[in-house]
mmCIF file of C-alpha atoms and ligand atoms in Angstrom:
data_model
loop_
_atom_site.group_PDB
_atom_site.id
_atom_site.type_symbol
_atom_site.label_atom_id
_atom_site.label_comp_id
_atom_site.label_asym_id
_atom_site.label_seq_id
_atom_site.Cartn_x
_atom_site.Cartn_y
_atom_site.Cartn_z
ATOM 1 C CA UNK B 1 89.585 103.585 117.209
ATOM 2 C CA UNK B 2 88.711 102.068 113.625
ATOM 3 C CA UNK B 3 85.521 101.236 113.273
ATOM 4 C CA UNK B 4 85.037 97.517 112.948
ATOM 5 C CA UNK B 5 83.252 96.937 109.284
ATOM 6 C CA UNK B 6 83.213 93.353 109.902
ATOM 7 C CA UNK B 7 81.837 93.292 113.327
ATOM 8 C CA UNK B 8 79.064 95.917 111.756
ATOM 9 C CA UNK B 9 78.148 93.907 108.960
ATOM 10 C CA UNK B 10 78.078 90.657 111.152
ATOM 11 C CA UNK B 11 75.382 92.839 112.735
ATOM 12 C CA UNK B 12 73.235 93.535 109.965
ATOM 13 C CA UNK B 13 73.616 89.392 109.230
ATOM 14 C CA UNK B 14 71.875 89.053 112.235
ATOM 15 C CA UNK B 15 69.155 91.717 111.684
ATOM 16 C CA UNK B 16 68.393 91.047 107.937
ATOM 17 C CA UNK B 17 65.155 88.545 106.815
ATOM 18 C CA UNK B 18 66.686 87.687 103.596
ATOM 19 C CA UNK B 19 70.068 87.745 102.654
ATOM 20 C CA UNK B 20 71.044 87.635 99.087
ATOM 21 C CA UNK B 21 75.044 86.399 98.324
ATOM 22 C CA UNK B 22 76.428 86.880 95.002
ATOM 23 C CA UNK B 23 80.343 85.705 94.312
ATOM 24 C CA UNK B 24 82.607 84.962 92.003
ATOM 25 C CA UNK B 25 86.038 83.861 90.393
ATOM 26 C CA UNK B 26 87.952 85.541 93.444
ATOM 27 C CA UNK B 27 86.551 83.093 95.677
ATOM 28 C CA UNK B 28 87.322 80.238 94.076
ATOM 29 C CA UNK B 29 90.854 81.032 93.298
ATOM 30 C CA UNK B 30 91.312 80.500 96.980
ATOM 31 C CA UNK B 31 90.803 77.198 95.880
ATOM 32 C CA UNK B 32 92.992 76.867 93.769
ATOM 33 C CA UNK B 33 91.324 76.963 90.282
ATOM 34 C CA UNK B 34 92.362 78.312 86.950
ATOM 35 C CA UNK B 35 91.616 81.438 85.989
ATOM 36 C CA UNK B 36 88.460 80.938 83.545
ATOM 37 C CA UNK B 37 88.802 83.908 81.625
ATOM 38 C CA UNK B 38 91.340 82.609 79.576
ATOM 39 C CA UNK B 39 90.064 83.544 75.757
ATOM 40 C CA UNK B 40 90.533 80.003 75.146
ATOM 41 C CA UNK B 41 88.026 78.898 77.411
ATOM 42 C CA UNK B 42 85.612 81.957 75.901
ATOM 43 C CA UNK B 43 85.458 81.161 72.429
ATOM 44 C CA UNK B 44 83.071 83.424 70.580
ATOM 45 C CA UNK B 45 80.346 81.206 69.474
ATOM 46 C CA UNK B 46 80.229 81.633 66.573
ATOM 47 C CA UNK B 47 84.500 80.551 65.825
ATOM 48 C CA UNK B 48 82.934 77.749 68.552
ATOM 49 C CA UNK B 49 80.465 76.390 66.009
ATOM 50 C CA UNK B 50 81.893 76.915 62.746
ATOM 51 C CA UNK B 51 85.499 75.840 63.538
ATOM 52 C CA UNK B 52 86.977 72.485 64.643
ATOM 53 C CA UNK B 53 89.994 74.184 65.334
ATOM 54 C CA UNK B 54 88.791 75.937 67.938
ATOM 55 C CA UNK B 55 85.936 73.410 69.291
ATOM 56 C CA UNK B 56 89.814 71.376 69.416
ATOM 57 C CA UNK B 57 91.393 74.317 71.050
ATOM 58 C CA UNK B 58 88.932 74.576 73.984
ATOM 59 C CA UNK B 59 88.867 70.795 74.673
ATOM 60 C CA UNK B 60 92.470 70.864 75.001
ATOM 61 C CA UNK B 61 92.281 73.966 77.239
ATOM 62 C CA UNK B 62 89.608 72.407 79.566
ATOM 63 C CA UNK B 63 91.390 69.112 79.734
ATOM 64 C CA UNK B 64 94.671 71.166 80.949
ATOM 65 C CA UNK B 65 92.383 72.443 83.552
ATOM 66 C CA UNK B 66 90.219 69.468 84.236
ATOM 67 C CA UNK B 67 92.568 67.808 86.917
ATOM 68 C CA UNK B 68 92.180 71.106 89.547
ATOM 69 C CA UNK B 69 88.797 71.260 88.833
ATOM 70 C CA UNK B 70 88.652 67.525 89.910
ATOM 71 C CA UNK B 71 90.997 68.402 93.009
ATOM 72 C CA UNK B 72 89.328 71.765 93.933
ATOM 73 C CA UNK B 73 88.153 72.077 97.407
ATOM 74 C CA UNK B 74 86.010 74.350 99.133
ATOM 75 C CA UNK B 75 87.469 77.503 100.675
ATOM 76 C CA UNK B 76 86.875 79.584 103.590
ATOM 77 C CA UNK B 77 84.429 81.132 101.621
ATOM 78 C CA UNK B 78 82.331 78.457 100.738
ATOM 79 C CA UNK B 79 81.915 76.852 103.993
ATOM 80 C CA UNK B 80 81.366 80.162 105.568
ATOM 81 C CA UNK B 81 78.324 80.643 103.350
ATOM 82 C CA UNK B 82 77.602 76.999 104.105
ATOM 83 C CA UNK B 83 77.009 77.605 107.594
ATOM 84 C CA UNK B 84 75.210 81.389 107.594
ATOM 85 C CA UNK B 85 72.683 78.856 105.635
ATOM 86 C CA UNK B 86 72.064 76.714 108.468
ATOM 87 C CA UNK B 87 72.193 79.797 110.767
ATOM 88 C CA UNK B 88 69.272 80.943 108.837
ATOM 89 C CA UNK B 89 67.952 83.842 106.743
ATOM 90 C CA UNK B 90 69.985 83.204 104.057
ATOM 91 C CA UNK B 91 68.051 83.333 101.368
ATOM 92 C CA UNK B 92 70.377 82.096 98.088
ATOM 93 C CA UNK B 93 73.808 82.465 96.573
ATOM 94 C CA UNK B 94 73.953 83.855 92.557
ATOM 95 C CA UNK B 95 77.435 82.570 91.712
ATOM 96 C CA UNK B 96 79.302 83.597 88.810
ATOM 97 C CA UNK B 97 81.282 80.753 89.020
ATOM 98 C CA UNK B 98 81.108 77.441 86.913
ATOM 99 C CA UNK B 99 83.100 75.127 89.203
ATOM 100 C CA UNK B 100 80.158 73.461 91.376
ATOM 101 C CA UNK B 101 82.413 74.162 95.109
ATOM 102 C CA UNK B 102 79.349 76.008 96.520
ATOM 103 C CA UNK B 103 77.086 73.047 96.434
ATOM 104 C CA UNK B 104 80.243 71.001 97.531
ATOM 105 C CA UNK B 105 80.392 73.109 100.237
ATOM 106 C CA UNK B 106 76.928 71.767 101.424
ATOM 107 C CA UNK B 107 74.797 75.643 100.008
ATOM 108 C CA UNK B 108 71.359 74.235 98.872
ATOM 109 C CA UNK B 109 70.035 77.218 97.247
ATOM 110 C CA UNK B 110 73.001 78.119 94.440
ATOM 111 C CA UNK B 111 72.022 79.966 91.415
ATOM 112 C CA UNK B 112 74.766 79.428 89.154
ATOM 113 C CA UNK B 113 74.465 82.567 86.618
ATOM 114 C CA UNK B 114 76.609 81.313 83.800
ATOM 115 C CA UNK B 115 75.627 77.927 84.191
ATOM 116 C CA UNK B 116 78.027 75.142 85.236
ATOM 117 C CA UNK B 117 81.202 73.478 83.397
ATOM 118 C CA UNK B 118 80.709 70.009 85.142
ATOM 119 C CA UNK B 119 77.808 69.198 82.569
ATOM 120 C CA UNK B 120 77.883 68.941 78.771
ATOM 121 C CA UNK B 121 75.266 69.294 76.698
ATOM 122 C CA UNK B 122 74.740 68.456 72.450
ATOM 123 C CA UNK B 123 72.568 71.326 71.015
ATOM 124 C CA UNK B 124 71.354 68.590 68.683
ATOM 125 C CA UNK B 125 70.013 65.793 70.765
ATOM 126 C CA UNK B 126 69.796 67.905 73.841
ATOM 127 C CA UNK B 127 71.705 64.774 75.743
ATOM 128 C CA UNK B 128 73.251 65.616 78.852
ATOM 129 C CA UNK B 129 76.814 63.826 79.685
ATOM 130 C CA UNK B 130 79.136 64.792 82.673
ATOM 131 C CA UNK B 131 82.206 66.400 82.122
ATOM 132 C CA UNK B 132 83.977 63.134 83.608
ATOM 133 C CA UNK B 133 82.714 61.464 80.617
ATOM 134 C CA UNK B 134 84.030 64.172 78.347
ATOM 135 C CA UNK B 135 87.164 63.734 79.654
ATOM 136 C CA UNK B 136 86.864 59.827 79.001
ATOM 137 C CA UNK B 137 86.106 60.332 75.437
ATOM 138 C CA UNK B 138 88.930 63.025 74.976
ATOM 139 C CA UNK B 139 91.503 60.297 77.090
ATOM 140 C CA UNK B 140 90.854 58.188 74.095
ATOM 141 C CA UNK B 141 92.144 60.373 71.918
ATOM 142 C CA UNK B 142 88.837 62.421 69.971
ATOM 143 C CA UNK B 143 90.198 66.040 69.644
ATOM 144 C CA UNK B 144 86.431 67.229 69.651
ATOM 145 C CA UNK B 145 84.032 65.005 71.575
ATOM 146 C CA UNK B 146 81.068 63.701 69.391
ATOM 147 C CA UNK B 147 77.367 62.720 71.087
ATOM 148 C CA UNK B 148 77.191 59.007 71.391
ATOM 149 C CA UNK B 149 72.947 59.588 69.950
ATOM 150 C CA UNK B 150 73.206 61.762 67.221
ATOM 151 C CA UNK B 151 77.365 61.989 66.349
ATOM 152 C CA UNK B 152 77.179 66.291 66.948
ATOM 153 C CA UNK B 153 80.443 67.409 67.638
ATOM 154 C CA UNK B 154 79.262 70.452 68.879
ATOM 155 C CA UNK B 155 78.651 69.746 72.619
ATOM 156 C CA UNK B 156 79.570 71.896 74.818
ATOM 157 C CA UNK B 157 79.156 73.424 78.094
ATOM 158 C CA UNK B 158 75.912 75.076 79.269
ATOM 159 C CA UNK B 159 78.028 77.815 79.867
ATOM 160 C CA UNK B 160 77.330 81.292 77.870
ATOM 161 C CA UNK B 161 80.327 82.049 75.312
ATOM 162 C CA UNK B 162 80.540 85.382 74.163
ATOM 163 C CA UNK B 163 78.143 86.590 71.622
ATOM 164 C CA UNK B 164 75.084 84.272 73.815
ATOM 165 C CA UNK B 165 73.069 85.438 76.213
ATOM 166 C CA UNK B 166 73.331 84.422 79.570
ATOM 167 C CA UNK B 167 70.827 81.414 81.554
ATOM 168 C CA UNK B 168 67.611 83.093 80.949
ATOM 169 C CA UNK B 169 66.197 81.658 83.772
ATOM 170 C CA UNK B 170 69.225 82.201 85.866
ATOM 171 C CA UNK B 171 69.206 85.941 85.323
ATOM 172 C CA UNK B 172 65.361 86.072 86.105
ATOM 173 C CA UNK B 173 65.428 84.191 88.481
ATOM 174 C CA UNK B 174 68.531 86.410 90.381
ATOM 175 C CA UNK B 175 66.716 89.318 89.404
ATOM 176 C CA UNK B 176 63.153 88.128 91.758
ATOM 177 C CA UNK B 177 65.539 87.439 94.428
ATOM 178 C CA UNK B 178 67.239 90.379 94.511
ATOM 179 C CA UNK B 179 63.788 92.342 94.608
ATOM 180 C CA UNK B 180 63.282 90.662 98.145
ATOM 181 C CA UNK B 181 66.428 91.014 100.404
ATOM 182 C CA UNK B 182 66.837 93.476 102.810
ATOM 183 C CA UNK B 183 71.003 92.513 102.451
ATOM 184 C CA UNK B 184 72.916 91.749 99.438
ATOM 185 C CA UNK B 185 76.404 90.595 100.298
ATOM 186 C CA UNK B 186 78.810 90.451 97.111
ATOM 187 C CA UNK B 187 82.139 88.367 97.781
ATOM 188 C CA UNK B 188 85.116 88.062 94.945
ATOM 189 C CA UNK B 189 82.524 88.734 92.003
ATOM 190 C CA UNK B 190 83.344 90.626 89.127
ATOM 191 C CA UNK B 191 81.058 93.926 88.317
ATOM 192 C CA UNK B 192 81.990 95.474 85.685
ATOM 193 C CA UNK B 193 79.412 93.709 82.944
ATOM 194 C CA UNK B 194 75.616 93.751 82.573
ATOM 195 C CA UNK B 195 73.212 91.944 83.893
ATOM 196 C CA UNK B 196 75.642 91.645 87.499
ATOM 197 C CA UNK B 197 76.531 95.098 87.255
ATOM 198 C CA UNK B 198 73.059 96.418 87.704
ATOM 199 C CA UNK B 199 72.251 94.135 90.890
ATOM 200 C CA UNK B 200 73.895 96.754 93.530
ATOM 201 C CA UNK B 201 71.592 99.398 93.032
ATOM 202 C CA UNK B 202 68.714 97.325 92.172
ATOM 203 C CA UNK B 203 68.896 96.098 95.780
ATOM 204 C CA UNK B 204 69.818 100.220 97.217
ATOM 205 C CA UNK B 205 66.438 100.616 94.969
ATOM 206 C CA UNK B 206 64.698 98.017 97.044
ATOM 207 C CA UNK B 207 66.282 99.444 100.268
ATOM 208 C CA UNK B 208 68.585 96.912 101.072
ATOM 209 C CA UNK B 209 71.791 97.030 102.883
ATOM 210 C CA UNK B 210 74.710 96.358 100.018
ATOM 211 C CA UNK B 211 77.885 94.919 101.019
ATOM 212 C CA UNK B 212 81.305 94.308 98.971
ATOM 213 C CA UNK B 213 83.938 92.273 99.535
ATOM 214 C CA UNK B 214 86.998 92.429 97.583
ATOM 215 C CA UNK B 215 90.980 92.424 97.246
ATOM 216 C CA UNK B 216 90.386 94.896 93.854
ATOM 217 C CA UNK B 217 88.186 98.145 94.101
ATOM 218 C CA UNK B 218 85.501 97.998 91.992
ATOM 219 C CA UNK B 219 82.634 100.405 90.029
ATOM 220 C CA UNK B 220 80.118 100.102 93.016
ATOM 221 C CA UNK B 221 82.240 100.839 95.525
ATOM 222 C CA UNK B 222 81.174 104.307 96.153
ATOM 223 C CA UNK B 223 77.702 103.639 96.026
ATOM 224 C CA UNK B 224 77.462 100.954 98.477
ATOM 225 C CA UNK B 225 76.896 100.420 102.511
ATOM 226 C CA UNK B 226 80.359 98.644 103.581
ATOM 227 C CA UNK B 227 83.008 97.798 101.724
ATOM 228 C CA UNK B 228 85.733 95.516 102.775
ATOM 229 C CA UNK B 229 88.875 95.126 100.598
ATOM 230 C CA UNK B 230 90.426 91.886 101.310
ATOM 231 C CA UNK B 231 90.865 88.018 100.034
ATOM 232 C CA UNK B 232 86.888 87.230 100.115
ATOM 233 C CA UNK B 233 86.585 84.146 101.757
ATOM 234 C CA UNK B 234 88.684 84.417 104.762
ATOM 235 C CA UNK B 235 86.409 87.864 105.135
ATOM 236 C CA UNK B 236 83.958 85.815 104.801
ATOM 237 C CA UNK B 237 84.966 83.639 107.882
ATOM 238 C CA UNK B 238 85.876 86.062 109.970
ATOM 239 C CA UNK B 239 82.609 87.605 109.325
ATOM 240 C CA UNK B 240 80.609 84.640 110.060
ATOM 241 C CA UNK B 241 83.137 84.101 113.331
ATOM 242 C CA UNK B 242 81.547 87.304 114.613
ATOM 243 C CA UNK B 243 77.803 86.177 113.822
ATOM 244 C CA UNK B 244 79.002 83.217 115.811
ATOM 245 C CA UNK B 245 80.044 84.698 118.993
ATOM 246 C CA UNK B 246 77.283 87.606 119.127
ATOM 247 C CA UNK B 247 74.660 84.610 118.718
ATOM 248 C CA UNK B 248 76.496 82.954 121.447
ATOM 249 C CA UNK B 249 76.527 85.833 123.804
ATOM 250 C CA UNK B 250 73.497 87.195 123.122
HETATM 251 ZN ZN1 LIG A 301 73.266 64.533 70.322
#
């Protein structure tokens, strides 16, 4: 008979003290959103600062994009993680995702590592505005929205562009976690760049169980505890199912 990968690592859930989750894109395209890696959306940012053109481009792009982002619920995935937060030893969720659904979902303890696209912020004046009033000021027809305090058009996203460095604290801050877990559960992330790429084997380092769940294979694959290929969050809810029923019977 096949082993059961899901019932096993529905197991270790229920052993582990501190469970670390990290997920990605894959996960919310189950909702429904865009794909974000669209080079429009990733100016370089240095074209971002020095050109209208593109500051224009990538206003246009998000506002083609800001109705699903408006609409997007939470998937399987999302609530699953919810939950095996109430359940307990679930210690936080790193997301590489910019679309605010985990804390939707009801997760309290989301580290978002490239920062969120709901908020706006104006290198200048540092003044925050949400992306619903972005979306006001671009409805009235600004190509490039300006800061009501200081008239910068450069606002933008908190979101690292290519050529920054990601959320400092963010990273760090993933990095202290990961240090601690005795399971690290990655769902629909993407690991192919640095800093992500390293967190697998810095949790094998720290003796924790590694799990990956994903329709694509990936670089850590072979070096990993479990992996289970498949669409990420309704993995995830069948894996939290079977947490459910062995608490139940036990
Ligand atoms: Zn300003």
């Amino acid at each position: 008979m096949k082993k059961d990968v899901a019932g096993t690592v529905a197991e270790w859930i229920r052993e582990a003290r501190k469970i670390v989750v990290l997920t990605g894109c894959d996960l919310s395209a189950e909702s429904g959103l865009p794909d974000f890696s669209d080079p429009r959306l990733n100016p370089h940012i240095r074209d971002f600062r020095e050109s209208r053109e593109v500051r224009a481009e990538y206003w246009k792009k998000i506002m083609e994009i800001y109705p699903s982002l408006l609409s997007a619920e939470p998937g399987p995935g999302h609530r699953a993680l919810a939950e095996l937060e109430i359940l307990g030893n679930l210690d936080c969720i790193f997301t590489q995702s910019a679309d605010g659904l985990h804390h939707r979902a009801g997760s309290a303890t989301v580290i978002e590592l490239n920062s969120s696209i709901l908020w706006v912020t104006c290198p200048s004046c540092g003044k925050d505005y949400s992306i619903d009033e972005i979306a006001g000021m671009l409805d009235k027809g600004a190509q490039v929205p300006a800061c009501r305090e200081c008239g910068s058009d450069q606002l933008k996203p908190a979101i690292s562009f290519p050529g920054q460095p990601p959320p400092h604290w963010e990273a760090r801050e993933a990095w202290m976690r990961l240090h601690s877990a005795d399971l690290f559960l990655i769902a629909g992330a993407s690991l192919d760049k640095e800093p992500v790429a390293s967190y697998p084997y810095l949790a094998k380092e720290n003796n924790a169980k590694v799990v990956i769940i994903n329709e694509k294979e990936g670089p850590a694959d072979d070096h990993v505890d479990a992996v289970i290929y498949g669409k990420p969050g309704q993995v995830l809810g069948y894996i939290l199912k079977k947490v459910k029923e062995s608490i139940t019977i036990s």
